[in-house]
Coordinates of C-alpha atoms in Angstrom, one line a residue:
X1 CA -79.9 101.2 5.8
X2 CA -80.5 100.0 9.3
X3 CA -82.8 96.9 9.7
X4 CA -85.4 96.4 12.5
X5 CA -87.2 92.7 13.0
X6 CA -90.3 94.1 11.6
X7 CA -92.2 93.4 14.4
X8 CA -95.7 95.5 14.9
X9 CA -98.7 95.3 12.8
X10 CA -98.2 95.8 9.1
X11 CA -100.3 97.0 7.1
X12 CA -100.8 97.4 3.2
X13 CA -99.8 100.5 1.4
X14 CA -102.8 102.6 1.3
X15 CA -103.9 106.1 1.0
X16 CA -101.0 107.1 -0.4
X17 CA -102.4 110.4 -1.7
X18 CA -101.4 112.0 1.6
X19 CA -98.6 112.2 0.3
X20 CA -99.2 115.1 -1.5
X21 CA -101.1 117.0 0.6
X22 CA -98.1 116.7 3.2
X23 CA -96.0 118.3 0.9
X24 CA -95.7 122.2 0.3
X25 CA -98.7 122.8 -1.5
X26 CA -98.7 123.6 -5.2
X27 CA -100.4 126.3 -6.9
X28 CA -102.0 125.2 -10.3
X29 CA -102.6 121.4 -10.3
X30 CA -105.7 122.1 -12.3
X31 CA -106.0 123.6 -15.4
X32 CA -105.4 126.9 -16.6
X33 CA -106.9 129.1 -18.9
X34 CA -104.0 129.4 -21.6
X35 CA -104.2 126.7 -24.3
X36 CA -100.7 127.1 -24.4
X37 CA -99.9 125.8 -20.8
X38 CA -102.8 123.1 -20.1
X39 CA -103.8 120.1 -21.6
X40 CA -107.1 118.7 -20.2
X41 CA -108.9 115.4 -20.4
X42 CA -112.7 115.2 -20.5
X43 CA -112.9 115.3 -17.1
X44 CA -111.4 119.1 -17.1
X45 CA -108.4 117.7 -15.3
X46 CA -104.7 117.8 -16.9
X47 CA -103.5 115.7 -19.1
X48 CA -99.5 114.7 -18.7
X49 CA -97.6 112.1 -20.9
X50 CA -95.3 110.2 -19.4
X51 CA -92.9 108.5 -21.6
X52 CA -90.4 105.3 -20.1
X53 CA -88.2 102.4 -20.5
X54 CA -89.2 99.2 -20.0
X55 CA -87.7 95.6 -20.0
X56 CA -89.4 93.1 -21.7
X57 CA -90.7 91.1 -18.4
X58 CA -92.7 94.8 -17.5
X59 CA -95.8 94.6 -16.9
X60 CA -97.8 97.7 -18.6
X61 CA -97.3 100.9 -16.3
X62 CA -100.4 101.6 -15.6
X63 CA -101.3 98.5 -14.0
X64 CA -97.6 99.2 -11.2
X65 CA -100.6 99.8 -8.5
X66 CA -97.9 102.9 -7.7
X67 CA -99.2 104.2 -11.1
X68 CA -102.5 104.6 -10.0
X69 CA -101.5 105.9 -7.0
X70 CA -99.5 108.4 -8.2
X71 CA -102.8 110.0 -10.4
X72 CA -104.8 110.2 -7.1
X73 CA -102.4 112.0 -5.5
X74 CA -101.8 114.9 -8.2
X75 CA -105.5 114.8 -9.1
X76 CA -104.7 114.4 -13.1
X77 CA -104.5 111.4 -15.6
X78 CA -101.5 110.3 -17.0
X79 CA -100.9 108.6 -20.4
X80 CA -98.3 106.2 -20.2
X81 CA -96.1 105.5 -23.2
X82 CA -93.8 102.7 -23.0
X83 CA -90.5 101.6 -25.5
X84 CA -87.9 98.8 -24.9
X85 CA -84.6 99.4 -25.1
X86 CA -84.5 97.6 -28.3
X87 CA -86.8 100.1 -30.2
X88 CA -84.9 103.2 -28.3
X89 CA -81.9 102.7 -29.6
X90 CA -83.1 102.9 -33.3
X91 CA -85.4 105.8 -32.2
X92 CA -83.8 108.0 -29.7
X93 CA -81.7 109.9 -31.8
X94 CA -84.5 110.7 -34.5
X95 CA -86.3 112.0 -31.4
X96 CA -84.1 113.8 -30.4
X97 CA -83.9 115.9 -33.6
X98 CA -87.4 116.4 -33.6
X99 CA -87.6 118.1 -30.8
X100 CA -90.4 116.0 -29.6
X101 CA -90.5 114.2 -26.2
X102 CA -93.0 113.3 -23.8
X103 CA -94.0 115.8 -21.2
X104 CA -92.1 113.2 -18.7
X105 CA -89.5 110.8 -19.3
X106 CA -88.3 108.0 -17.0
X107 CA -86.0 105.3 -16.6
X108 CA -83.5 106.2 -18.6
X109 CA -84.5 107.7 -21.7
X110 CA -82.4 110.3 -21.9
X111 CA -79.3 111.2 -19.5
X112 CA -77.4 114.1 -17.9
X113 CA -75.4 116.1 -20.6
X114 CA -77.2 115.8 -23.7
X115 CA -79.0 119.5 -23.3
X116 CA -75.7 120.3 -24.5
X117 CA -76.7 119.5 -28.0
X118 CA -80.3 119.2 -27.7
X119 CA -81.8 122.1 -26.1
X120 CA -85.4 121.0 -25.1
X121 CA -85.2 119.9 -21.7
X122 CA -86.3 122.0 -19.1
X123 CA -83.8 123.2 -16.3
X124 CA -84.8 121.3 -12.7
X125 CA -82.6 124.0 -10.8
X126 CA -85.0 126.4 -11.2
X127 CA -87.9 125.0 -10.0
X128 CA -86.4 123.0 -6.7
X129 CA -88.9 125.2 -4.3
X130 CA -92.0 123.5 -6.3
X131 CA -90.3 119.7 -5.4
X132 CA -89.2 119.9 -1.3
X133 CA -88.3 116.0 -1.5
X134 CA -86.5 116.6 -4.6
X135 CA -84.2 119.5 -3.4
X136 CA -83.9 117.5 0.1
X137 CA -82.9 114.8 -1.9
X138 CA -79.9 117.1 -3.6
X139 CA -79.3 118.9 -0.5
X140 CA -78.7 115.3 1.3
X141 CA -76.6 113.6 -2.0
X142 CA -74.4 116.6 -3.3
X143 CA -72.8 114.0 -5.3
X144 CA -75.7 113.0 -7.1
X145 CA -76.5 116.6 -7.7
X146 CA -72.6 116.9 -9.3
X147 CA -73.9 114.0 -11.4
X148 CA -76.5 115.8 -13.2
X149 CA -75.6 119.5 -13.0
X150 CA -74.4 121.0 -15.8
X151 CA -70.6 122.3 -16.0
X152 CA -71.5 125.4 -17.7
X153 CA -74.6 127.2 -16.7
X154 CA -75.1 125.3 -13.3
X155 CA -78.5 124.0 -14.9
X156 CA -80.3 120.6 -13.7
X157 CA -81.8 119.3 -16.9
X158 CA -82.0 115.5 -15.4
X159 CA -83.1 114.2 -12.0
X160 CA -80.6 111.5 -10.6
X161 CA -81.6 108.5 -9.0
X162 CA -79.8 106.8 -5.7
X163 CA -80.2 102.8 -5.4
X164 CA -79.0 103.1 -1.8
X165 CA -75.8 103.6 0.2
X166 CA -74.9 99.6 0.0
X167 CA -74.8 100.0 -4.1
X168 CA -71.9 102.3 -3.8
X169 CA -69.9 100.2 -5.4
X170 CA -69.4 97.8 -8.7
X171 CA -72.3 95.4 -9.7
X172 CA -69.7 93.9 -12.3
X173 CA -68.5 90.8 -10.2
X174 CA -66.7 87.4 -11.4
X175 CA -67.8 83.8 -10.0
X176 CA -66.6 80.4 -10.3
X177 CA -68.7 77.1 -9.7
X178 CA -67.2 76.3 -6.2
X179 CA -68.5 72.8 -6.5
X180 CA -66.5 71.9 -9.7
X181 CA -63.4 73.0 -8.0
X182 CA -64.1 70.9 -5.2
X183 CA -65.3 67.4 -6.6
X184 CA -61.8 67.6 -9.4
X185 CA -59.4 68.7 -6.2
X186 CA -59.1 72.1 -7.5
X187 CA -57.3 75.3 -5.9
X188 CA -59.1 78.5 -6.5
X189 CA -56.6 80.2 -9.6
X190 CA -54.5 83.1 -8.7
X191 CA -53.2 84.3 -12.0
X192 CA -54.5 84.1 -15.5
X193 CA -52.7 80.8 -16.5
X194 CA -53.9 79.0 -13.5
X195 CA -57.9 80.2 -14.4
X196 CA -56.9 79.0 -17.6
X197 CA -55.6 75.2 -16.4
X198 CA -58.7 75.4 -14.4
X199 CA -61.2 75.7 -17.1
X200 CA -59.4 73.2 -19.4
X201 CA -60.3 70.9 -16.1
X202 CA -63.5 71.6 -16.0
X203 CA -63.9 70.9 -20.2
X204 CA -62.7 67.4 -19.9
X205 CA -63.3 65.9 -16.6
X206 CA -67.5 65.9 -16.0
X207 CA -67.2 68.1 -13.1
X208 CA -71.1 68.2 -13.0
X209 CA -71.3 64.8 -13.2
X210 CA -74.3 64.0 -15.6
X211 CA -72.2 61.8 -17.9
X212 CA -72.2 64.2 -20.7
X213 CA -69.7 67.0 -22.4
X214 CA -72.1 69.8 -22.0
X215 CA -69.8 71.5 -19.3
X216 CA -69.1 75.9 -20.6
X217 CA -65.4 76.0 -18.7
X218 CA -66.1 80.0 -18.9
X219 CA -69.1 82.3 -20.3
X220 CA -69.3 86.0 -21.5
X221 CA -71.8 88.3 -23.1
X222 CA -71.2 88.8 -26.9
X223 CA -68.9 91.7 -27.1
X224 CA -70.4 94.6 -27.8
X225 CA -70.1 97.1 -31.6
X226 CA -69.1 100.3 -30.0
X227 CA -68.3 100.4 -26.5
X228 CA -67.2 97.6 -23.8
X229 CA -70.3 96.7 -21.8
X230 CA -71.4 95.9 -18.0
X231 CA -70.2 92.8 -17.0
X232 CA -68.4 92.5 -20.0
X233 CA -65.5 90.4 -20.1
X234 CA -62.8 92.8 -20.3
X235 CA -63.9 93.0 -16.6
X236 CA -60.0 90.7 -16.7
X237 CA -58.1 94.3 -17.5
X238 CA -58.6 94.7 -13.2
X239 CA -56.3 91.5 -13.1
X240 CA -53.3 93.5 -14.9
X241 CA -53.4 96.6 -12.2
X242 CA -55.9 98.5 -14.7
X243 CA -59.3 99.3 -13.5
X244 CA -62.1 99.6 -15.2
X245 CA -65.3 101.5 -14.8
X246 CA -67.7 99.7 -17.2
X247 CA -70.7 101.7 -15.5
X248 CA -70.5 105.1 -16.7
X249 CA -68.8 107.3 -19.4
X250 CA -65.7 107.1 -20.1
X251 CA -65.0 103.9 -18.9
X252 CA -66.8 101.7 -21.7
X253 CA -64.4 103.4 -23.6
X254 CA -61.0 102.5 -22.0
X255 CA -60.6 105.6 -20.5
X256 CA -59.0 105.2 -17.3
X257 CA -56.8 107.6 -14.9
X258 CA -53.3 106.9 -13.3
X259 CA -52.1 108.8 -10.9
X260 CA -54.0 112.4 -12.2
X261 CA -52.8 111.4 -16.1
X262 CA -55.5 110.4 -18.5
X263 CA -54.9 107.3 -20.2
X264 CA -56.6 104.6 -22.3
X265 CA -56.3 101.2 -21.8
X266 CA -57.2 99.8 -25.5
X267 CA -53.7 100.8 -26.8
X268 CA -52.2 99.5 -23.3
X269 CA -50.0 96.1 -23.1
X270 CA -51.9 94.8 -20.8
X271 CA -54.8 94.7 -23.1
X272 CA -52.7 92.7 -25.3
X273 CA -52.6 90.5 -22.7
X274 CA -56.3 90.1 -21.9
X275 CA -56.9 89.7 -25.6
X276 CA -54.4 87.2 -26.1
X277 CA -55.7 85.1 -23.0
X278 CA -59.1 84.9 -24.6
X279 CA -57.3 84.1 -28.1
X280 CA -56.6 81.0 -26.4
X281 CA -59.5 79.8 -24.5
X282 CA -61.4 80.8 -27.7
X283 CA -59.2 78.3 -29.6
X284 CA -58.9 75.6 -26.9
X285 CA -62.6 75.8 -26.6
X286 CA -63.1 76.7 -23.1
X287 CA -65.8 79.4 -24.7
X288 CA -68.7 78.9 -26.8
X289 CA -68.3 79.2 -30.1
X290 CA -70.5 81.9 -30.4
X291 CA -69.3 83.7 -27.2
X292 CA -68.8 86.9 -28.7
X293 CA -72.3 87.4 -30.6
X294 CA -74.6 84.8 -29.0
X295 CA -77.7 86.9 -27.7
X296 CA -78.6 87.6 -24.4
X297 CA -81.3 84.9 -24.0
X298 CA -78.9 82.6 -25.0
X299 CA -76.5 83.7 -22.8
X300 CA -79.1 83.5 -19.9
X301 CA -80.2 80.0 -20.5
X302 CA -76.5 78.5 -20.9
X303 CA -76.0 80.2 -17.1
X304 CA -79.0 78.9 -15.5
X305 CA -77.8 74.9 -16.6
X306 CA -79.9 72.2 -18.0
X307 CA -83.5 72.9 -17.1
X308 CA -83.9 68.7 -17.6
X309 CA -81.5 67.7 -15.5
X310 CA -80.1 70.8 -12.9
X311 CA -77.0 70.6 -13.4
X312 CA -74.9 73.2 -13.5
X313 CA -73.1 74.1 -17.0
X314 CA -71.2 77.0 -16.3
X315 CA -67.8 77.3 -14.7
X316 CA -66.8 81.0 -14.7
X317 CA -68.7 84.0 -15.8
X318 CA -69.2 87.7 -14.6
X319 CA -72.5 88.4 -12.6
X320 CA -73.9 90.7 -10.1
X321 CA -74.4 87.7 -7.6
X322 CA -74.7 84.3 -7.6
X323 CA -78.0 84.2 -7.7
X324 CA -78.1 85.2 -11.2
X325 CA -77.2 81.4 -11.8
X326 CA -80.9 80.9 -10.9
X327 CA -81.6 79.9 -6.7
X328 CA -81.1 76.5 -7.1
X329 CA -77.9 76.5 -8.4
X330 CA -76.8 79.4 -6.2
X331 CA -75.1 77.3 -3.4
X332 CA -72.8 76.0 -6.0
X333 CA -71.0 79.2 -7.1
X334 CA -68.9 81.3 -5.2
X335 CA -66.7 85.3 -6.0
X336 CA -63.9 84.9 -7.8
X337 CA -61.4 86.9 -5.2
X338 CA -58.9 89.2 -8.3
X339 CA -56.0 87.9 -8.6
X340 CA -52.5 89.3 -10.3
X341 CA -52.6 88.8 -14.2
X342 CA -49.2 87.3 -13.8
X343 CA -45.9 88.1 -12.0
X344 CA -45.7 91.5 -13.6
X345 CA -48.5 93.0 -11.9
X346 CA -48.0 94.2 -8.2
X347 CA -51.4 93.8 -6.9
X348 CA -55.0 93.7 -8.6
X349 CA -57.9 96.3 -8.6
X350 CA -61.5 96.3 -9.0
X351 CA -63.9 98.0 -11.4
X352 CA -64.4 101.6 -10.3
X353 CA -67.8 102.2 -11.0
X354 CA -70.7 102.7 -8.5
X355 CA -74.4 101.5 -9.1
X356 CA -75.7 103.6 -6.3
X357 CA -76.4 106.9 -8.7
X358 CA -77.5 107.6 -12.2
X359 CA -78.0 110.3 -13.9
X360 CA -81.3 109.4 -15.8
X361 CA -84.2 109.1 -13.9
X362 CA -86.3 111.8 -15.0
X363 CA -86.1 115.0 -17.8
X364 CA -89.0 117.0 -18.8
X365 CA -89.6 118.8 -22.0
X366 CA -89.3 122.3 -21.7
X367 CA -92.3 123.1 -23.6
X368 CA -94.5 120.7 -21.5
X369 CA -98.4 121.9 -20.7
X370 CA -99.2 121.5 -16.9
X371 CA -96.0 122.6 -15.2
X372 CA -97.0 122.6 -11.8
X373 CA -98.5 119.4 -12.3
X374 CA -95.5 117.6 -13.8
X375 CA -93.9 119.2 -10.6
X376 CA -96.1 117.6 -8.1
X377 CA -95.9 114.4 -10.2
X378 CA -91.9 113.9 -9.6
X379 CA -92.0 115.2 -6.4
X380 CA -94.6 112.7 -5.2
X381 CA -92.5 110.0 -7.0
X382 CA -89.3 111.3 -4.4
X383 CA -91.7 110.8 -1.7
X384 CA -90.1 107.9 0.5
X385 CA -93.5 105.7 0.1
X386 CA -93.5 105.7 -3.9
X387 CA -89.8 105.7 -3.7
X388 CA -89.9 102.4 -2.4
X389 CA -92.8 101.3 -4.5
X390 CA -90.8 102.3 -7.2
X391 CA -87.5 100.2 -6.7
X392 CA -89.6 97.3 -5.4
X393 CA -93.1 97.0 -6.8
X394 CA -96.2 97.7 -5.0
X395 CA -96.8 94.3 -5.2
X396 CA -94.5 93.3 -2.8
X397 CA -94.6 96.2 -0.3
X398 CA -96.2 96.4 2.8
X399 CA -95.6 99.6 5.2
X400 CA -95.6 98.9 8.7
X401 CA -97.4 100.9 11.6
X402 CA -93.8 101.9 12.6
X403 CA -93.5 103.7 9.6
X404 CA -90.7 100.7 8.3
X405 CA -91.2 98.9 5.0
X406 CA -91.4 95.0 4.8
X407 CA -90.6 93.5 1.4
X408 CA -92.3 90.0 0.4
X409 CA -90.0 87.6 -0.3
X410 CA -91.8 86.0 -3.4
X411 CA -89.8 89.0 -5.7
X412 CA -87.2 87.4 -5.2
X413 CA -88.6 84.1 -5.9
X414 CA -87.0 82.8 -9.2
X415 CA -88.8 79.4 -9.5
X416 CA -91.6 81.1 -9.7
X417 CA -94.0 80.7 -12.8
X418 CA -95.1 84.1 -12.8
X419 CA -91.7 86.3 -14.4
X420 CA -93.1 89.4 -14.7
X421 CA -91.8 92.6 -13.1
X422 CA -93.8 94.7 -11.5
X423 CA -92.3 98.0 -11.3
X424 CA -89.8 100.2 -13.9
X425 CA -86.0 99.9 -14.3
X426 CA -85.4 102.8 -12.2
X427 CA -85.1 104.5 -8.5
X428 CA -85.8 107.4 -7.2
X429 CA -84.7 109.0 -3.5
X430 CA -84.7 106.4 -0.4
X431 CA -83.3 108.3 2.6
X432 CA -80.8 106.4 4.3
X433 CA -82.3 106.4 7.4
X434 CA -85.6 104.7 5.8
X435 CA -85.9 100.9 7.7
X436 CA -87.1 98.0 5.0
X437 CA -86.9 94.3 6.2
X438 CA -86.5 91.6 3.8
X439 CA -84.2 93.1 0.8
X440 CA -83.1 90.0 0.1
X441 CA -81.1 91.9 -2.9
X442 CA -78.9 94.1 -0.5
X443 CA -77.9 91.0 1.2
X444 CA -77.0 89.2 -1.8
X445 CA -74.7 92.3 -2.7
X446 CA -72.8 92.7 0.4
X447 CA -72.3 89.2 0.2
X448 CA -70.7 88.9 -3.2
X449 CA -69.2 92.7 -2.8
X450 CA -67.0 91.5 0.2
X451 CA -64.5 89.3 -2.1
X452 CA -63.4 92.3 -3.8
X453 CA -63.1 94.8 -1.4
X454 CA -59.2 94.5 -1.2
X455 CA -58.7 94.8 -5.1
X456 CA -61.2 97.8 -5.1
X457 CA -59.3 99.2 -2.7
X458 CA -56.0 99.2 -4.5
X459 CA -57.2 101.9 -6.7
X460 CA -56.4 105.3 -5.5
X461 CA -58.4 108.5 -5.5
X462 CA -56.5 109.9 -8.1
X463 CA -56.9 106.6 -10.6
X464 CA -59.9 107.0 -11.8
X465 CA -62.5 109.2 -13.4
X466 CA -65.3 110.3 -10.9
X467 CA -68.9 109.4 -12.4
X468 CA -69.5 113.0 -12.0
X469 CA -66.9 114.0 -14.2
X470 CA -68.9 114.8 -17.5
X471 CA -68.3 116.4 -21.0
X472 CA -70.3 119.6 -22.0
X473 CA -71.2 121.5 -24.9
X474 CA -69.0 121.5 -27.9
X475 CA -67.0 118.5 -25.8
X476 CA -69.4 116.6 -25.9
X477 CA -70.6 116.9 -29.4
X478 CA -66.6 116.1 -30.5
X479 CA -66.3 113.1 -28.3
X480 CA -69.5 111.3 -30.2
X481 CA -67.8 111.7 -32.9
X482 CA -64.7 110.6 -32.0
X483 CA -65.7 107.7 -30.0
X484 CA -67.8 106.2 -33.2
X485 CA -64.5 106.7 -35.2
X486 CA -62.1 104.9 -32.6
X487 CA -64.5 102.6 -30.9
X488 CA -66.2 100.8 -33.7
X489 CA -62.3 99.8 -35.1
X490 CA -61.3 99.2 -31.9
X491 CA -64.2 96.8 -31.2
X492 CA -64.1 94.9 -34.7
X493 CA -60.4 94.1 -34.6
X494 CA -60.6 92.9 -30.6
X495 CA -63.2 90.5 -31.7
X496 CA -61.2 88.9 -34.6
X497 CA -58.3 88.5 -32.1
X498 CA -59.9 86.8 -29.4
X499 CA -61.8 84.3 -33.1
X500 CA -58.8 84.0 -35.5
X501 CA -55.4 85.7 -32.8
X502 CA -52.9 87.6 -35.0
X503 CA -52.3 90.2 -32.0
X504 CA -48.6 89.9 -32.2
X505 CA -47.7 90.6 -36.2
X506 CA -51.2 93.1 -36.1
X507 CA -50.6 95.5 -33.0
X508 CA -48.5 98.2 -34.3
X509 CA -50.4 99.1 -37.4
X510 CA -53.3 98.4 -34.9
X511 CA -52.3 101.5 -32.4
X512 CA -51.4 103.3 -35.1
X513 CA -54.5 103.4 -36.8
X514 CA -56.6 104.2 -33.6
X515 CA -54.5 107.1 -32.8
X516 CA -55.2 108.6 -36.8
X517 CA -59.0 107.8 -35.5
X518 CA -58.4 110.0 -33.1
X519 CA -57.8 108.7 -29.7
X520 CA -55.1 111.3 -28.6
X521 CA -57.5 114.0 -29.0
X522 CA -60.2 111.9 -26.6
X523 CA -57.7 111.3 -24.1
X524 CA -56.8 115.2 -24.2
X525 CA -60.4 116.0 -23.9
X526 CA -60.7 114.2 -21.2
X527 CA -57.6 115.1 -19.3
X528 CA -58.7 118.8 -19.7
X529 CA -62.6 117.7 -17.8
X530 CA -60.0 115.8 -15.1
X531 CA -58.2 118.8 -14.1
X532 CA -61.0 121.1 -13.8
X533 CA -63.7 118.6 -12.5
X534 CA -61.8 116.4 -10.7
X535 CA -58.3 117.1 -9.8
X536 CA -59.4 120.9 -8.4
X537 CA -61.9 119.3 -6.4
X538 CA -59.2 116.7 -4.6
X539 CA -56.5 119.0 -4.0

């Protein structure tokens, strides 16, 4: 996006009903007389339920300001039902079955690909005239409208989202407290060996200086039951040539491409290698203890250091930016450039995926009351001004009588008392010719992005699998049950190795038993959506 100084009077966000009536205008946004296609609230106007996924920090939806907004201009009242991802995950499937989902869902509730077994979403595609900004939006992206459309009837049963033309590439980064390096006399490593004389460095020698042994040479999330995770810390498979793409099925699941041939990295030697590397900083206690099942708000207090004191207590851990070590401590950390594994490997790559599209920003049941309603209701949520209400907060928008946007810097504020966020998990459509001053964010990314440009660019277009590449139908029902099958082995035995080792005398019976699971078949399915998604596509 292209930045302008902002200068010009500003004024609040206001009005934002126009919005609508700029749009083509749409017939029905009142009621109608068949019970079976309106629901009304006392007032006589529709009624829509909105479902979403919320993070704990959220503050309820209906108090976004954007909310509000967003009833005014579609002239209806929306009930707002909210679920963390916590609660989803026991839940989703069991609504699924029931055929019973909220008129609207957001935020990633549901994704691209699952009307395949669940036939109760209603088919976008067909409706595109109703929601100009939408079908500008896939007219503009035709990638993010691959994402989404379905391989075998063309169908669009899930909006995508697009977090902006600077997101195009992998939030999964690694970062290394620059200051430690500097006050021990430290070189930045360049293979696995020297990372791992680094962190025994930075486990004996008081690199942050407080007196005390309360130094974490190296962090990483707890390793996941059925899948490897974002910023997880097989994110060191890029070191050995292999990339990953952690952000997007199949990746999570080893699945990686070389050179147009389907492949799986889990049975690979060089995940022998990454295994075997954390084996030993596991045992020489450059981890924590509980590495691989301490919780996430454990994890996010050892990163930000001792709140007492502010020192730093981490040395190495996989972030989107180094601000996720809190502001303060920011200055000290710096990317973590890829380096070779060891002298086998000819160069190093970068995780593939992209965070600038999903594929689960909005589904709507197909039995849902108040059609045209729920049509002006997402098509005023594409609109540029709630689009960037949406990714920012209202709170901290201000639109400017240019027509640019001007984001407050107190969201990104993180010594702030107040931790609440103020807008959903999600995006909708910014065009990229939209001007907003002050994303503080954007910066932070191309910063930390640029140290792994060179590895990133190592992996050719024919090594890995698009992100819209996707399973459909009977595929896709096999693959679940495959992937529970492999993946939940896979996953058990990787965390003994990296606790108790045994790699070595374990790894044949290991590879054999995960191809009885059925791992051949997943990499044939696979191979087959790569040839005729992908492969036809590049040639």
């Amino acid at each position: 996006m292209k930045q302008n100084n902002g200068r010009g009077k500003k004024k609040v966000i206001a009005g934002i009903a126009a919005v609508c009536a700029m749009a083509t205008t749409l017939a029905g946004c009142g009621g109608d007389s068949k019970s079976s296609d309106t629901r009304l609230s006392s007032d006589g106007k529709p009624l829509v339920k909105i479902m979403a996924l919320k993070q704990d920090t959220d503050i309820p939806a209906k108090d976004m300001v954007w909310t509000t907004e967003l009833e005014k201009a579609c002239d209806c009242h929306i009930e707002w039902q909210e679920v963390t991802s916590t609660s989803w995950n026991q839940q989703k499937n069991t609504t699924l079955a029931s055929n019973d989902i909220a008129d609207i869902s957001l935020a990633g509730l549901f994704y691209a690909g699952q009307e395949n077994s669940y036939p109760i979403f209603e088919d976008f595609s067909k409706h595109l005239d109703d929601m100009p900004n939408v079908k500008k939006f896939l007219e503009n992206e035709p990638d993010a409208k691959l994402m989404v459309q379905n391989n075998e009837d063309g169908g669009i049963y899930s909006l995508p989202q697009d977090s902006g033309e600077w997101n195009d590439n992998s939030s999964q980064r690694m970062f290394i407290n620059k200051q430690w390096l500097d006050k021990l006399g430290l070189k930045m490593p360049t293979s696995a060996e020297e990372l791992l004389d680094v962190l025994r460095a930075f486990k004996t020698q008081d690199p942050n200086g407080n007196g005390k042994a309360d130094e974490i040479p190296m962090d990483v999330r707890k390793l996941a039951t059925d899948n490897f995770a974002w910023w997880d810390m097989f994110l060191m498979m890029n070191m050995t040539g292999i990339p990953t793409r952690l952000q997007g099925w199949p990746g999570p699941q080893g699945i990686y491409v070389d050179n147009g041939t389907v492949k799986d990295w889990v049975v690979s030697d060089e995940f022998k290698k990454v295994v075997k590397f954390y084996n030993t900083a596991m045992q020489e206690g450059l981890l924590p203890k509980d590495a691989l099942t301490h919780d996430d708000s454990t994890y996010s207090t050892e990163r930000e250091g001792d709140q007492k004191t502010g020192a730093a207590t981490v040395g190495v851990s996989f972030e989107g930016t180094r601000y996720w070590y809190t502001d303060k401590l920011a200055d000290q950390y710096t990317s973590l450039t890829p380096f070779a594994f060891d002298d086998t490997v000819d160069h190093p790559v970068w995780d593939t995926s992209s965070s600038r599209y999903g594929s689960g920003a909005v589904q709507v049941a197909k039995d849902a009351p108040n059609k045209a309603t729920i049509w002006k209701i997402i098509d005023t949520m594409y609109s540029t001004d709630f689009a960037v209400q949406i990714k920012y907060g209202s709170k901290f928008v201000t639109k400017n009588s240019d027509g640019s946007y001007t984001i407050d810097p107190s969201k990104y504020d993180s010594s702030k008392e107040d931790k609440n966020t103020y807008t959903l998990n999600m995006s909708t459509y910014i065009p990229e010719d939209t001007v907003i001053n002050g994303d503080v964010e954007k910066e932070r990314t191309e910063e930390a992005s640029e140290a792994f440009k060179a590895a990133r660019a190592n992996v050719n277009d024919k090594s890995y699998m698009p992100y819209y590449a996707n399973a459909s139908g009977s595929q896709d029902t096999e693959l679940g049950s495959l992937y529970t099958n492999v993946m939940t082995y896979v996953m058990q035995t990787t965390g003994n190795w990296i606790q108790n080792g045994g790699i070595d005398k374990e790894w044949d019976d290991y590879v054999k038993k995960v191809n009885n699971a059925g791992l051949p078949r997943i990499i044939e399915i696979w191979q087959d959506i790569y040839d005729k998604q992908v492969k036809n596509r590049t040639e």
